[in-house]
CSV table of C-alpha atoms and ligand atoms in Angstrom, one decimal:
chain,number,residue,atom,x,y,z
A,242,MET,CA,0.0,0.0,0.0
A,243,GLY,CA,1.4,3.3,-1.1
A,244,LEU,CA,0.5,6.5,-2.8
A,245,VAL,CA,0.4,6.3,-6.6
A,246,VAL,CA,0.0,9.4,-8.7
A,247,GLN,CA,-1.4,8.6,-12.2
A,248,LYS,CA,-1.5,11.0,-15.1
A,249,TYR,CA,-3.6,10.2,-18.2
A,250,GLY,CA,-2.9,12.0,-21.4
A,251,GLY,CA,-5.4,13.3,-23.9
A,252,SER,CA,-5.2,10.2,-26.1
A,253,SER,CA,-6.0,8.0,-23.1
A,254,VAL,CA,-9.3,9.9,-22.4
A,255,ALA,CA,-10.2,10.7,-26.0
A,256,ASP,CA,-13.9,9.7,-25.8
A,257,ALA,CA,-16.6,8.4,-23.4
A,258,ALA,CA,-15.5,4.8,-23.8
A,259,SER,CA,-11.8,5.6,-23.1
A,260,VAL,CA,-12.9,7.6,-20.0
A,261,LYS,CA,-14.7,4.5,-18.7
A,262,ARG,CA,-11.7,2.3,-19.4
A,263,VAL,CA,-9.4,4.7,-17.5
A,264,ALA,CA,-11.9,4.8,-14.7
A,265,ALA,CA,-11.8,1.0,-14.4
A,266,ARG,CA,-8.1,1.1,-14.2
A,267,ILE,CA,-8.0,3.7,-11.5
A,268,VAL,CA,-10.6,1.7,-9.5
A,269,GLU,CA,-8.5,-1.4,-9.9
A,270,THR,CA,-5.4,0.4,-8.4
A,271,LYS,CA,-7.6,1.7,-5.6
A,272,ARG,CA,-9.1,-1.7,-4.8
A,273,ALA,CA,-5.6,-3.2,-4.7
A,274,GLY,CA,-5.1,-1.1,-1.6
A,275,HIS,CA,-3.3,2.0,-2.9
A,276,ASP,CA,-4.2,5.6,-2.5
A,277,VAL,CA,-4.5,7.1,-5.9
A,278,VAL,CA,-4.3,10.7,-7.1
A,279,VAL,CA,-5.1,11.2,-10.8
A,280,ILE,CA,-4.0,14.1,-13.1
A,281,VAL,CA,-5.8,14.3,-16.4
A,282,SER,CA,-5.3,16.1,-19.7
A,283,ALA,CA,-8.0,17.4,-22.0
A,284,MET,CA,-9.9,14.8,-24.0
A,285,GLY,CA,-8.2,14.1,-27.4
A,286,ASP,CA,-7.5,17.2,-29.4
A,287,THR,CA,-9.6,19.5,-27.3
A,288,THR,CA,-6.8,21.9,-26.5
A,289,ASP,CA,-6.0,22.3,-30.2
A,290,ASP,CA,-9.7,22.8,-30.9
A,291,LEU,CA,-9.9,25.5,-28.2
A,292,ILE,CA,-6.9,27.3,-29.6
A,293,ALA,CA,-8.4,27.2,-33.1
A,294,LEU,CA,-11.7,28.6,-31.7
A,295,ALA,CA,-9.8,31.5,-30.0
A,296,GLU,CA,-8.0,32.3,-33.2
A,297,GLN,CA,-11.3,32.5,-35.1
A,298,VAL,CA,-12.6,35.0,-32.6
A,299,SER,CA,-9.4,37.0,-32.2
A,300,PRO,CA,-6.2,37.1,-34.3
A,301,ASN,CA,-4.1,37.6,-31.2
A,302,PRO,CA,-6.1,36.3,-28.2
A,303,ALA,CA,-5.5,38.1,-24.9
A,304,ALA,CA,-3.2,35.8,-22.9
A,305,ARG,CA,-5.2,35.8,-19.7
A,306,GLU,CA,-8.4,34.9,-21.5
A,307,LEU,CA,-6.7,32.2,-23.7
A,308,ASP,CA,-5.5,30.6,-20.5
A,309,MET,CA,-9.0,30.7,-19.0
A,310,LEU,CA,-10.3,29.1,-22.2
A,311,LEU,CA,-7.7,26.3,-22.4
A,312,THR,CA,-8.2,25.2,-18.8
A,313,ALA,CA,-11.8,24.4,-19.7
A,314,GLY,CA,-10.5,21.3,-21.6
A,315,GLU,CA,-9.1,19.7,-18.5
A,316,ARG,CA,-12.2,20.6,-16.5
A,317,ILE,CA,-14.3,18.6,-18.9
A,318,SER,CA,-12.1,15.5,-18.6
A,319,MET,CA,-11.7,15.7,-14.8
A,320,ALA,CA,-15.5,15.9,-14.3
A,321,VAL,CA,-16.5,13.1,-16.6
A,322,LEU,CA,-13.7,10.9,-15.2
A,323,ALA,CA,-14.9,11.5,-11.7
A,324,MET,CA,-18.5,10.6,-12.8
A,325,ALA,CA,-17.3,7.3,-14.4
A,326,ILE,CA,-15.4,6.4,-11.2
A,327,HIS,CA,-18.5,7.1,-9.1
A,328,ASP,CA,-20.4,4.6,-11.2
A,329,LEU,CA,-17.9,1.9,-10.3
A,330,GLY,CA,-18.6,2.4,-6.6
A,331,ILE,CA,-15.6,4.6,-5.6
A,332,GLU,CA,-15.8,8.2,-4.5
A,333,ALA,CA,-13.9,10.6,-6.8
A,334,ARG,CA,-13.7,14.3,-6.5
A,335,SER,CA,-12.5,16.6,-9.3
A,336,TYR,CA,-10.3,19.7,-8.6
A,337,THR,CA,-9.0,22.5,-10.8
A,338,GLY,CA,-5.3,23.2,-10.7
A,339,SER,CA,-6.1,26.2,-8.5
A,340,GLN,CA,-8.1,24.1,-6.0
A,341,ALA,CA,-5.4,21.5,-5.9
A,342,GLY,CA,-2.9,24.1,-4.8
A,343,LEU,CA,-0.8,24.5,-8.0
A,344,ILE,CA,0.6,28.0,-7.5
A,345,THR,CA,2.4,29.5,-10.4
A,346,ASP,CA,4.0,32.8,-11.5
A,347,SER,CA,1.8,34.9,-13.8
A,348,ALA,CA,3.5,34.2,-17.2
A,349,HIS,CA,0.3,33.2,-19.1
A,350,GLY,CA,0.8,30.3,-21.5
A,351,ARG,CA,4.1,29.2,-19.9
A,352,ALA,CA,3.6,29.7,-16.2
A,353,ARG,CA,6.1,28.1,-13.8
A,354,ILE,CA,5.1,26.3,-10.7
A,355,ILE,CA,6.4,28.1,-7.7
A,356,ASP,CA,4.6,26.3,-4.9
A,357,VAL,CA,2.3,23.3,-4.3
A,358,THR,CA,-0.1,23.4,-1.4
A,359,PRO,CA,-2.2,20.3,-1.9
A,360,GLY,CA,-4.3,20.5,1.3
A,361,ARG,CA,-7.6,19.7,-0.3
A,362,ILE,CA,-6.0,16.7,-2.1
A,363,GLN,CA,-4.6,15.3,1.1
A,364,ALA,CA,-8.0,15.8,2.8
A,365,ALA,CA,-9.7,13.9,-0.1
A,366,ILE,CA,-7.2,11.1,0.2
A,367,ALA,CA,-7.8,10.9,4.0
A,368,ASP,CA,-11.5,10.6,3.3
A,369,GLY,CA,-10.8,7.6,1.1
A,370,ALA,CA,-11.8,9.4,-2.1
A,371,VAL,CA,-9.8,9.6,-5.4
A,372,PRO,CA,-8.9,13.2,-6.2
A,373,ILE,CA,-8.9,13.9,-9.9
A,374,VAL,CA,-6.8,17.0,-10.7
A,375,ALA,CA,-7.0,19.1,-13.9
A,376,GLY,CA,-3.5,19.0,-15.5
A,377,PHE,CA,-1.5,21.9,-17.1
A,378,GLN,CA,-3.0,24.7,-15.0
A,379,GLY,CA,-2.6,26.7,-11.9
A,380,VAL,CA,-3.3,30.0,-10.3
A,381,ALA,CA,-0.9,32.9,-10.2
A,382,GLN,CA,0.4,33.8,-6.8
A,383,ASP,CA,0.3,37.6,-7.4
A,384,THR,CA,-2.5,38.3,-9.8
A,385,LYS,CA,-4.7,35.3,-8.7
A,386,ASP,CA,-5.5,34.7,-12.4
A,387,ILE,CA,-5.8,31.3,-13.9
A,388,THR,CA,-2.6,30.2,-15.7
A,389,THR,CA,-1.5,27.4,-18.0
A,390,LEU,CA,2.0,25.7,-17.9
A,391,GLY,CA,2.5,25.4,-21.7
A,392,ARG,CA,1.6,22.6,-24.1
A,393,GLY,CA,2.0,19.2,-22.6
A,394,GLY,CA,2.1,20.6,-19.1
A,395,SER,CA,0.0,18.0,-17.5
A,396,ASP,CA,3.1,15.8,-17.0
A,397,THR,CA,4.6,18.6,-15.0
A,398,THR,CA,1.5,19.0,-12.9
A,399,ALA,CA,1.6,15.2,-12.1
A,400,VAL,CA,5.3,15.2,-11.1
A,401,ALA,CA,4.9,18.4,-9.0
A,402,LEU,CA,1.9,17.0,-7.1
A,403,ALA,CA,3.6,13.6,-6.7
A,404,ALA,CA,6.7,15.3,-5.2
A,405,ALA,CA,4.6,17.5,-2.9
A,406,LEU,CA,2.5,14.5,-1.7
A,407,GLY,CA,5.6,12.3,-1.2
A,408,ALA,CA,4.3,9.7,-3.7
A,409,ASP,CA,6.4,6.6,-4.3
A,410,VAL,CA,6.1,6.9,-8.1
A,411,CYS,CA,4.5,9.1,-10.7
A,412,GLU,CA,2.9,7.0,-13.5
A,413,ILE,CA,2.5,8.7,-16.8
A,414,TYR,CA,0.0,6.9,-19.0
A,415,THR,CA,0.3,7.5,-22.7
A,416,ASP,CA,-0.5,5.8,-26.0
A,417,VAL,CA,2.7,3.8,-26.3
A,418,ASP,CA,4.2,1.2,-24.0
A,419,GLY,CA,7.0,3.4,-22.7
A,420,ILE,CA,10.0,5.3,-23.8
A,421,PHE,CA,11.5,4.1,-27.1
A,422,THR,CA,14.9,4.5,-28.7
A,423,ALA,CA,13.2,6.7,-31.3
A,424,ASP,CA,9.7,7.8,-32.2
A,425,PRO,CA,8.0,4.6,-33.3
A,426,ARG,CA,5.9,6.8,-35.7
A,427,ILE,CA,8.9,7.4,-37.9
A,428,ALA,CA,11.2,4.5,-36.8
A,429,PRO,CA,9.1,1.4,-36.8
A,430,LYS,CA,12.0,-0.6,-35.4
A,431,ALA,CA,12.3,1.5,-32.3
A,432,ARG,CA,12.7,-0.5,-29.2
A,433,GLN,CA,11.3,0.2,-25.7
A,434,VAL,CA,13.9,0.6,-23.0
A,435,PRO,CA,13.2,-0.6,-19.4
A,436,TYR,CA,15.1,2.3,-17.8
A,437,ILE,CA,16.5,5.7,-18.8
A,438,THR,CA,18.3,8.4,-16.8
A,439,TYR,CA,16.8,11.8,-16.1
A,440,GLU,CA,19.9,13.3,-17.8
A,441,GLU,CA,19.3,11.4,-21.1
A,442,MET,CA,15.6,11.9,-21.0
A,443,LEU,CA,16.2,15.7,-20.6
A,444,GLU,CA,18.3,15.7,-23.7
A,445,LEU,CA,15.8,13.7,-25.6
A,446,ALA,CA,12.9,15.9,-24.5
A,447,ALA,CA,14.8,19.1,-25.3
A,448,ASN,CA,15.5,17.8,-28.7
A,449,GLY,CA,12.1,16.9,-29.9
A,450,ALA,CA,11.0,13.6,-28.1
A,451,LYS,CA,7.4,14.3,-27.2
A,452,VAL,CA,6.8,11.4,-24.8
A,453,LEU,CA,7.5,13.5,-21.7
A,454,HIS,CA,7.4,17.2,-21.1
A,455,LEU,CA,10.9,18.7,-20.6
A,456,ARG,CA,9.9,20.5,-17.4
A,457,CYS,CA,8.4,17.4,-15.9
A,458,VAL,CA,11.7,15.6,-16.2
A,459,GLU,CA,13.6,18.6,-14.7
A,460,TYR,CA,11.2,18.6,-11.8
A,461,ALA,CA,11.4,14.8,-11.3
A,462,ARG,CA,15.2,15.0,-11.3
A,463,ARG,CA,15.2,17.8,-8.7
A,464,PHE,CA,13.1,15.7,-6.3
A,465,ASP,CA,14.6,12.4,-7.4
A,466,LEU,CA,11.1,11.1,-8.1
A,467,PRO,CA,10.9,8.0,-10.3
A,468,ILE,CA,8.6,8.4,-13.3
A,469,HIS,CA,7.0,5.3,-14.8
A,470,VAL,CA,5.9,5.9,-18.4
A,471,ARG,CA,3.4,3.3,-19.6
A,472,SER,CA,0.4,2.6,-21.8
A,473,SER,CA,-3.1,3.0,-20.6
A,474,PHE,CA,-4.1,0.5,-23.3
A,475,SER,CA,-2.1,-2.4,-21.9
A,476,SER,CA,-1.0,-3.6,-18.5
A,477,LYS,CA,2.7,-4.0,-19.4
A,478,THR,CA,5.4,-2.5,-17.4
A,479,GLY,CA,6.7,0.6,-19.2
A,480,THR,CA,9.9,2.6,-18.8
A,481,PHE,CA,11.2,4.0,-15.5
A,482,VAL,CA,13.0,7.3,-15.6
A,483,VAL,CA,15.5,7.4,-12.7
A,484,SER,CA,18.7,9.0,-11.6
A,485,ASP,CA,20.9,5.9,-11.8
A,486,ILE,CA,20.0,2.8,-13.8
A,487,SER,CA,22.3,0.3,-11.9
A,488,ARG,CA,20.8,1.5,-8.6
A,489,ALA,CA,17.3,1.2,-9.8
A,490,GLN,CA,17.7,-2.2,-11.3
A,491,GLY,CA,19.4,-3.5,-8.3
A,492,ASP,CA,22.1,-5.4,-10.1
A,493,ALA,CA,25.4,-4.7,-11.8
A,494,VAL,CA,24.1,-3.9,-15.3
A,495,GLU,CA,26.0,-1.5,-17.3
A,496,GLN,CA,24.2,1.4,-18.8
A,497,PRO,CA,23.8,1.3,-22.6
A,498,ILE,CA,26.0,3.7,-24.5
A,499,ILE,CA,23.2,5.2,-26.5
A,500,ALA,CA,19.8,6.0,-25.0
A,501,GLY,CA,18.0,7.0,-28.3
A,502,VAL,CA,17.6,9.1,-31.3
A,503,ALA,CA,15.3,12.2,-31.2
A,504,HIS,CA,14.0,14.3,-34.0
A,505,ASP,CA,12.4,17.8,-34.1
A,506,MET,CA,10.6,19.3,-37.1
A,507,GLY,CA,9.5,22.4,-35.2
A,508,ASP,CA,12.6,24.6,-35.7
A,509,ALA,CA,13.4,27.2,-38.3
A,510,LYS,CA,16.8,28.3,-39.6
A,511,ILE,CA,17.6,32.0,-40.0
A,512,THR,CA,20.7,33.2,-41.8
A,513,VAL,CA,22.0,36.7,-41.4
A,514,VAL,CA,23.9,37.3,-44.6
A,515,GLY,CA,26.9,39.5,-45.1
A,516,VAL,CA,27.6,40.5,-41.5
A,517,PRO,CA,30.8,42.8,-41.3
A,518,ASP,CA,33.5,40.7,-39.6
A,519,LYS,CA,34.4,42.9,-36.7
A,520,PRO,CA,33.9,42.7,-32.9
A,521,GLY,CA,30.5,43.3,-31.5
A,522,MET,CA,28.4,42.1,-34.5
A,523,ALA,CA,27.4,38.7,-33.1
A,524,ALA,CA,26.6,40.5,-29.8
A,525,GLY,CA,24.3,42.9,-31.7
A,526,ILE,CA,22.5,40.1,-33.5
A,527,PHE,CA,21.9,38.0,-30.5
A,528,ARG,CA,21.0,41.0,-28.3
A,529,ALA,CA,18.3,41.9,-30.8
A,530,VAL,CA,17.0,38.3,-30.9
A,531,ALA,CA,17.1,37.9,-27.1
A,532,ASP,CA,15.2,41.2,-26.6
A,533,ALA,CA,12.4,39.7,-28.8
A,534,GLU,CA,12.4,36.8,-26.3
A,535,VAL,CA,13.3,34.3,-28.9
A,536,ASN,CA,15.1,31.1,-27.7
A,537,LEU,CA,18.0,30.1,-29.8
A,538,ASP,CA,19.3,26.6,-30.3
A,539,MET,CA,22.2,26.1,-32.7
A,540,ILE,CA,24.5,28.8,-33.9
A,541,VAL,CA,27.0,28.7,-36.7
A,542,GLN,CA,29.3,31.4,-38.1
A,543,ASN,CA,31.0,30.9,-41.4
A,544,VAL,CA,34.6,31.9,-42.0
A,545,SER,CA,34.5,35.3,-43.5
A,546,ALA,CA,35.3,35.8,-47.2
A,547,ALA,CA,38.6,37.5,-47.4
A,548,ALA,CA,37.5,39.6,-50.4
A,549,THR,CA,34.5,41.2,-48.6
A,550,GLY,CA,35.4,41.0,-45.0
A,551,ARG,CA,31.9,39.8,-44.4
A,552,THR,CA,30.5,36.6,-42.9
A,553,ASP,CA,27.2,34.8,-42.5
A,554,VAL,CA,25.7,33.9,-39.1
A,555,THR,CA,23.1,31.1,-39.0
A,556,PHE,CA,21.0,30.1,-36.0
A,557,THR,CA,17.9,28.0,-35.3
A,558,CYS,CA,14.9,28.8,-33.2
A,559,PRO,CA,11.4,27.5,-32.8
A,560,GLN,CA,9.3,28.1,-35.9
A,561,ALA,CA,6.7,29.9,-33.7
A,562,ASP,CA,9.3,32.5,-32.9
A,563,GLY,CA,10.7,32.9,-36.5
A,564,GLN,CA,8.7,36.0,-37.6
A,565,LYS,CA,9.5,37.7,-34.3
A,566,ALA,CA,13.2,37.0,-34.8
A,567,LEU,CA,13.1,38.3,-38.3
A,568,ALA,CA,11.3,41.5,-37.3
A,569,ALA,CA,13.8,42.1,-34.5
A,570,LEU,CA,16.8,41.7,-36.9
A,571,GLU,CA,15.2,43.9,-39.5
A,572,LYS,CA,15.2,46.7,-37.0
A,573,VAL,CA,18.9,46.5,-36.4
A,574,LYS,CA,19.8,46.0,-40.1
A,575,HIS,CA,21.3,49.5,-40.5
A,576,GLU,CA,23.1,49.5,-37.2
A,577,ILE,CA,24.8,46.1,-37.8
A,578,GLU,CA,25.0,46.7,-41.6
A,579,PHE,CA,24.3,43.2,-42.6
A,580,GLU,CA,23.2,42.6,-46.2
A,581,ASP,CA,20.2,40.2,-46.0
A,582,LEU,CA,18.1,37.8,-44.0
A,583,ARG,CA,17.1,34.3,-45.0
A,584,TYR,CA,14.4,32.2,-43.4
A,585,ASP,CA,14.0,28.4,-43.9
A,586,ASP,CA,11.5,26.3,-41.9
A,587,ASP,CA,11.8,23.2,-44.0
A,588,ILE,CA,14.4,21.7,-41.6
A,589,ALA,CA,14.6,18.9,-39.1
A,590,LYS,CA,17.0,18.3,-36.3
A,591,VAL,CA,18.1,14.8,-35.6
A,592,SER,CA,19.9,14.1,-32.3
A,593,LEU,CA,21.7,11.1,-30.9
A,594,VAL,CA,21.7,10.9,-27.1
A,595,GLY,CA,23.6,8.7,-24.7
A,596,ALA,CA,25.5,9.2,-21.5
A,597,GLY,CA,28.0,6.6,-22.7
A,598,MET,CA,29.3,9.1,-25.3
A,599,ARG,CA,31.4,10.6,-22.6
A,600,SER,CA,33.6,7.5,-22.3
A,601,HIS,CA,33.3,5.8,-25.7
A,602,PRO,CA,35.3,7.1,-28.6
A,603,GLY,CA,34.0,6.7,-32.2
A,604,VAL,CA,30.4,7.6,-31.6
A,605,SER,CA,30.5,10.7,-33.9
A,606,ALA,CA,32.3,8.7,-36.6
A,607,THR,CA,29.6,6.0,-36.7
A,608,PHE,CA,26.9,8.7,-36.6
A,609,PHE,CA,28.2,10.7,-39.6
A,610,ARG,CA,29.0,7.5,-41.5
A,611,ALA,CA,25.4,6.3,-41.1
A,612,LEU,CA,24.1,9.7,-42.3
A,613,SER,CA,26.3,9.8,-45.3
A,614,ASP,CA,25.6,6.2,-46.3
A,615,ALA,CA,21.9,7.0,-46.2
A,616,GLY,CA,22.5,10.0,-48.4
A,617,VAL,CA,21.4,12.5,-45.8
A,618,ASN,CA,22.9,16.0,-46.2
A,619,VAL,CA,24.1,17.7,-43.0
A,620,GLU,CA,23.5,21.5,-42.8
A,621,MET,CA,24.5,22.3,-39.2
A,622,ILE,CA,26.1,20.4,-36.3
A,623,SER,CA,26.0,20.9,-32.6
A,624,THR,CA,27.0,18.8,-29.6
A,625,SER,CA,26.8,18.5,-25.9
A,626,GLU,CA,28.6,16.1,-23.6
A,627,ILE,CA,26.0,13.4,-24.2
A,628,ARG,CA,24.5,14.5,-27.6
A,629,ILE,CA,25.3,15.0,-31.2
A,630,SER,CA,22.7,16.9,-33.3
A,631,VAL,CA,22.5,17.7,-37.0
A,632,VAL,CA,20.1,19.9,-39.0
A,633,THR,CA,18.9,18.4,-42.3
A,634,ARG,CA,15.9,18.8,-44.7
A,635,THR,CA,12.5,17.8,-43.3
A,636,GLU,CA,12.1,15.2,-46.0
A,637,SER,CA,15.4,13.4,-44.8
A,638,ALA,CA,14.4,13.2,-41.1
A,639,ALA,CA,12.9,9.7,-41.2
A,640,THR,CA,15.7,8.3,-43.2
A,641,ALA,CA,18.3,9.9,-40.9
A,642,VAL,CA,16.6,8.6,-37.7
A,643,GLN,CA,16.3,5.1,-39.1
A,644,ALA,CA,19.9,5.0,-40.4
A,645,VAL,CA,21.4,6.2,-37.1
A,646,HIS,CA,19.1,3.8,-35.2
A,647,THR,CA,20.3,0.9,-37.2
A,648,ALA,CA,23.9,1.9,-37.1
A,649,PHE,CA,24.0,1.9,-33.3
A,650,GLY,CA,22.3,-1.5,-33.1
A,651,LEU,CA,19.2,-0.2,-31.6
A,652,ASP,CA,16.7,-1.9,-34.0
A,653,ALA,CA,14.1,-4.2,-32.4
A,654,ASP,CA,13.0,-7.5,-33.9
A,655,GLY,CA,9.4,-6.6,-34.2
A,656,GLU,CA,7.5,-3.4,-34.8
A,657,ALA,CA,6.4,-1.0,-32.0
A,658,VAL,CA,2.8,-0.8,-31.1
A,659,ILE,CA,1.0,2.6,-31.1
A,660,TYR,CA,-2.3,2.5,-29.5
A,661,GLY,CA,-3.6,6.1,-29.7
A,662,GLY,CA,-3.5,8.9,-32.2
A,663,THR,CA,-1.6,12.0,-31.4
A,664,GLY,CA,1.6,11.1,-29.8
A,665,ARG,CA,0.7,12.8,-26.6
B,869,LIG,N1,-4.1,19.6,-22.8
B,869,LIG,C1,-2.8,20.3,-22.8
B,869,LIG,C2,-2.2,20.1,-24.1
B,869,LIG,O1,-2.7,19.5,-25.0
B,869,LIG,C3,-1.9,19.8,-21.7
B,869,LIG,C4,-1.5,18.4,-21.8
B,869,LIG,O2,-2.0,17.6,-22.6
B,869,LIG,O3,-0.6,18.0,-21.1
B,869,LIG,O4,-1.1,20.7,-24.3
B,870,LIG,MG1,-3.0,17.1,-24.9
């Protein structure tokens, strides 16, 4: 008997039948003698639909109101899930993020959790009820306005509540069996791993893996809270995200060299053409971009052409920030005296991640050989201690991921099962 926190994603509660199926699963855990706290996402594509609705009404929806609108999605799922659990003879009570004590800052659309005061949740548990908490939302400490944590934020709600409640584990239910060595949607030979470290999961999530929200992994690492990612469509054991694989597994297994291959199609590449090659120019470019609150990823500067004394500076950023970045650069064009701007969002980033890279030579050689044998052209390269990433054309992404996956011996014998629809 322990405290289990379970989070169900949108694809696990997509319609009435799924809601009932999830309810049965929760009741089963409860009847097995555990206390259960549930975090739920909006049903299916509800959040996307609500965003589309807002955009029909207003080209640039007010941030406070957009948050209020989006939190309605999770209110629907938490209420219907509680009803379904009631019908199975167990008391369930739904709570908004605010009621559950999720206190955030007031940055609408990307609020950060600054405190968790789960008094009402603890009281519900003490009463023998199952609290059902709306994911991805909270209330701002200063303004008292309703906030959202950013897309995919229900994972973070779950981990934050699990940590605050001192849960033994946070189970994240999704539409695949666990964490895979690549996205099974583009790499059918992807293999499920039993364990992965926070460190590797952070790199994968930061580089496009959508199975877990980046901030949820950061949070879990901070509290050393194990996450169990598993499917709500099967009863198989999924993947545990932990700090130390040998410790978690309890025997002397060596950690695999490579954890997986991630891809990201959401970035754009901006090239500032003909930048005078003198001190302060890069600083000017990146100051302008930073002031527009654009997050950069990779940066490359070419060697300058001797004849002109000018160079090109290329960087990547989220597509959603692309126009903002261009506008900010356009404003400093005369000051920096660059010649032109180029924008390209037909790119994909492919990343190889593994803590073993630190101590195993030859990983880069195998990686680039695999890409070249597959005819994939590399446009940009960046690395961290445990990651190598390249930018390539969008149309080459699947080929690149599959080639690298095979080259590192990650291919499974069978094909991965995908139960749901959206990848969230
Ligand atoms: N419903 C929200 C979204 O779709 C939050 C979540 O699913 O975690 O982004
Ligand atoms: Mg969702």
